Tab-separated table of C-alpha atoms in Angstrom:
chain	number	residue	atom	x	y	z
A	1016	UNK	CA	78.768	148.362	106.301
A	1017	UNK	CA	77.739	147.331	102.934
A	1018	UNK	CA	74.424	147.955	102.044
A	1019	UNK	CA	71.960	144.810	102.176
A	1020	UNK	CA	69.668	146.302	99.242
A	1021	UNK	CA	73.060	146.416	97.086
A	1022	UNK	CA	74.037	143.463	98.263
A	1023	UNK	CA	70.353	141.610	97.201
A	1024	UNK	CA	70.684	142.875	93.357
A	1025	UNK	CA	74.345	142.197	93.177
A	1026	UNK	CA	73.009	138.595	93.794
A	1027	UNK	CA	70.075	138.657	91.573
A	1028	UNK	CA	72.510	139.356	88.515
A	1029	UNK	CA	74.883	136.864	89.524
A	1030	UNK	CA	71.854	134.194	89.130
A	1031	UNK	CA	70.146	135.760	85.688
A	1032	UNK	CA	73.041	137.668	84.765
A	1033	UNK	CA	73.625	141.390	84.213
A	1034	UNK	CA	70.686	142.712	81.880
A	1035	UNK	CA	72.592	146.178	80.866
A	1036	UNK	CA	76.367	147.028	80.393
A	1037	UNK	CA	75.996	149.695	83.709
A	1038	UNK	CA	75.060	147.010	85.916
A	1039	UNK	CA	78.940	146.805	86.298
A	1040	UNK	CA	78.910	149.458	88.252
A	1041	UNK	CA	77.126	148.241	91.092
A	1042	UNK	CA	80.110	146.076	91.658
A	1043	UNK	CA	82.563	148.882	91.813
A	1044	UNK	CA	79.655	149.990	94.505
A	1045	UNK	CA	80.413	147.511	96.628
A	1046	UNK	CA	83.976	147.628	95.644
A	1047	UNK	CA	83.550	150.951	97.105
A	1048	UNK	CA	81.909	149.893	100.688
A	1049	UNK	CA	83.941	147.188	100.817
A	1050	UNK	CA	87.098	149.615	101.771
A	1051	UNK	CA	85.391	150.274	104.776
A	1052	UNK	CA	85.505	146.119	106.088
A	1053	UNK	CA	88.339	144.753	104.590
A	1054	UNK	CA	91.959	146.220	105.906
A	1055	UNK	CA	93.649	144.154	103.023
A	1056	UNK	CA	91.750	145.820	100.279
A	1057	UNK	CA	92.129	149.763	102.281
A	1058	UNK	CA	95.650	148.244	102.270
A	1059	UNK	CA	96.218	147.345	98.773
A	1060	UNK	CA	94.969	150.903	97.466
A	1061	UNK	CA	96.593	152.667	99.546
A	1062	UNK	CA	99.928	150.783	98.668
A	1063	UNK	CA	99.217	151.659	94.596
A	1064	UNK	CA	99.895	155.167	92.989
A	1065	UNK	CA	96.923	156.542	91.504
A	1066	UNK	CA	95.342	154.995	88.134
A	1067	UNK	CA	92.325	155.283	85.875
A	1068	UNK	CA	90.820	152.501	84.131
A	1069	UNK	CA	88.758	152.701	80.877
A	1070	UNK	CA	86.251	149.896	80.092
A	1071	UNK	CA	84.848	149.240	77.155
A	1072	UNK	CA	82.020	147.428	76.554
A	1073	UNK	CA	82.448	146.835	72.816
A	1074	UNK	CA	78.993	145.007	71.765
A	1075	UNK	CA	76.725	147.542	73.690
A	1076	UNK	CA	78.900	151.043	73.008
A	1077	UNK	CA	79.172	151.494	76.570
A	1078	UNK	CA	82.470	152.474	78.302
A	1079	UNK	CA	83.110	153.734	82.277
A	1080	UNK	CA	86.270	153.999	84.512
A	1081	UNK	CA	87.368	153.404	87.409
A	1082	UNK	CA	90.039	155.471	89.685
A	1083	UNK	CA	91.854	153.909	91.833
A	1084	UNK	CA	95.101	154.118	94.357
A	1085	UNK	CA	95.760	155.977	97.447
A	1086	UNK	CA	93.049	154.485	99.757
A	1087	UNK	CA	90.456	155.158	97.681
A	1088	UNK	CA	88.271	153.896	94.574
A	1089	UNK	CA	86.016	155.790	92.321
A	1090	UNK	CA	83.888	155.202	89.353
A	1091	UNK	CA	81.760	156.164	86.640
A	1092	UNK	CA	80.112	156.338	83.135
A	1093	UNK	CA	81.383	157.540	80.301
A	1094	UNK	CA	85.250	158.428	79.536
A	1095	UNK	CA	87.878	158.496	82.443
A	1096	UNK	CA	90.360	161.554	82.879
A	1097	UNK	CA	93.648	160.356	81.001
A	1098	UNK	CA	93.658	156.258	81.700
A	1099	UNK	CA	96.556	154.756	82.261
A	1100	UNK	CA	95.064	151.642	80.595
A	1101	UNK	CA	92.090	150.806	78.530
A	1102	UNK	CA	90.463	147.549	78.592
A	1103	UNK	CA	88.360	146.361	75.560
A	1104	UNK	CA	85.782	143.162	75.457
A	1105	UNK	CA	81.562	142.242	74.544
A	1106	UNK	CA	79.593	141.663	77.728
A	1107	UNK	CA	79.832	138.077	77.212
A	1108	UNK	CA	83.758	138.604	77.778
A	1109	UNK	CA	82.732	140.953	80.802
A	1110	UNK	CA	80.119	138.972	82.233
A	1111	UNK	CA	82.429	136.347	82.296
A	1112	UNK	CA	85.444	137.766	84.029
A	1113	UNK	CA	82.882	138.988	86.355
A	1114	UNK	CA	81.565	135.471	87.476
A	1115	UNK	CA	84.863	134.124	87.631
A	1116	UNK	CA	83.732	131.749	84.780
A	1117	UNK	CA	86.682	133.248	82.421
A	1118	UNK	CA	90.140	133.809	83.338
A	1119	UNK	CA	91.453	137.406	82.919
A	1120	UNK	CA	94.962	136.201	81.273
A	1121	UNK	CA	93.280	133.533	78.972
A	1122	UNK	CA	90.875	135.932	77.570
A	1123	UNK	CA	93.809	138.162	77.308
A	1124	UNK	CA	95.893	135.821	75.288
A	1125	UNK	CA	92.922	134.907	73.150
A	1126	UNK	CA	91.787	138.268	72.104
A	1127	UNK	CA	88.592	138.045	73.962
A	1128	UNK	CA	90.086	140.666	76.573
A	1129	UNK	CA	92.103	144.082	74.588
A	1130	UNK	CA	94.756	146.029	76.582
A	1131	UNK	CA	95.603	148.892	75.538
A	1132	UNK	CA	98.241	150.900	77.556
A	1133	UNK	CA	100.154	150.141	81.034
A	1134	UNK	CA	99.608	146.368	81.348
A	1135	UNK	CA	101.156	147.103	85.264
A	1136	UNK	CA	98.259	148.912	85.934
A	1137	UNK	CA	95.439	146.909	84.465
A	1138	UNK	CA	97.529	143.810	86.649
A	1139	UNK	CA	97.306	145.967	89.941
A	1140	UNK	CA	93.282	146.384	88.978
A	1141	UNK	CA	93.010	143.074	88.876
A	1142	UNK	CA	94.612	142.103	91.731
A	1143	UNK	CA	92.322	144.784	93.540
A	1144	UNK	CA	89.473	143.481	92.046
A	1145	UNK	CA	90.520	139.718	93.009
A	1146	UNK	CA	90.755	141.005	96.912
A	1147	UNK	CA	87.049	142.761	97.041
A	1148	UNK	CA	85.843	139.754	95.779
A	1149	UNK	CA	87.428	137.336	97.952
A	1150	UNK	CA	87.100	139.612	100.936
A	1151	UNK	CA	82.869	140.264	100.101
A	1152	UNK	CA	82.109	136.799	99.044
A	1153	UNK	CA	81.108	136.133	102.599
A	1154	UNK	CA	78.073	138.042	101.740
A	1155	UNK	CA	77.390	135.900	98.527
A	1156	UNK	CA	76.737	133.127	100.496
C-alpha cells in the first residue's frame, strides 16, 4: 500500500511545484511502494539487469541516484556506486520532465536534458519511470 501522507505531498508539489532539488526523491518513494501494486512495474525491473542512475541537478549543485533492475529500486543523495549513465539538467528541466510538461527526447535533442554514458540504460529508466507513473496516477486523481 502506498502511503496516503506520501501520497498528499507528492500532490501538493505537483500544484506549487517542488520547492528543493530532494523533493525528487519522494517520487522514487513512491516509485518504491508502487512495486508492491503494480505487477507490470515488479515485472519490468525484474526483466532489466541491474543499473545506477546519476542525476544532476545542475542549477542547485544537487545530484542523487537511483538503482534499479532485478525486482527492485533504490535511491539516494549524493553520488551513486559506478552509474551506468549520468543525466544532467536545472530544475526547471527536471521539474518539467517530472510533470510530464517536457518531453524526455526533446529536451534531449535540445540540450536541456545531458546524457552522459549508456543511453540503453537511461531509455530502460525511463520507460520504468513512464510505468510507475501511469500505474500510480490513479492516486493523483
Amino acid at each position: 500500500m502506498v502511503d496516503e501522507n506520501l501520497i498528499k505531498e507528492l500532490k501538493e508539489m505537483r500544484e506549487k511545484g517542488p520547492s528543493k532539488p530532494s523533493d525528487a526523491l519522494k517520487m522514487y518513494e513512491f516509485v518504491k511502494q508502487m512495486i508492491d501494486e503494480s505487477e507490470d512495474l515488479k515485472e519490468e525491473l525484474e526483466d532489466i539487469d541491474s543499473m545506477v542512475v546519476q542525476l544532476v541537478v545542475t542549477d542547485a549543485d544537487f545530484k542523487y541516484w537511483v538503482k534499479l533492475g532485478e525486482g527492485t529500486i533504490g535511491y539516494g543523495e549524493g553520488a551513486g556506486d559506478d552509474p551506468s549513465v549520468t543525466m544532467s539538467a536545472t530544475g526547471a528541466t527536471w521539474a518539467g520532465l517530472s510533470s510530464g510538461e517536457m518531453d524526455s527526447t526533446s529536451a534531449y535533442m535540445s540540450g536541456d536534458l545531458v546524457i552522459d554514458g549508456n543511453l540503453q540504460d537511461a531509455i530502460a529508466y525511463g520507460e520504468i519511470l513512464a510505468i510507475a507513473m501511469e500505474e500510480g496516477a490513479q492516486y493523483f486523481e
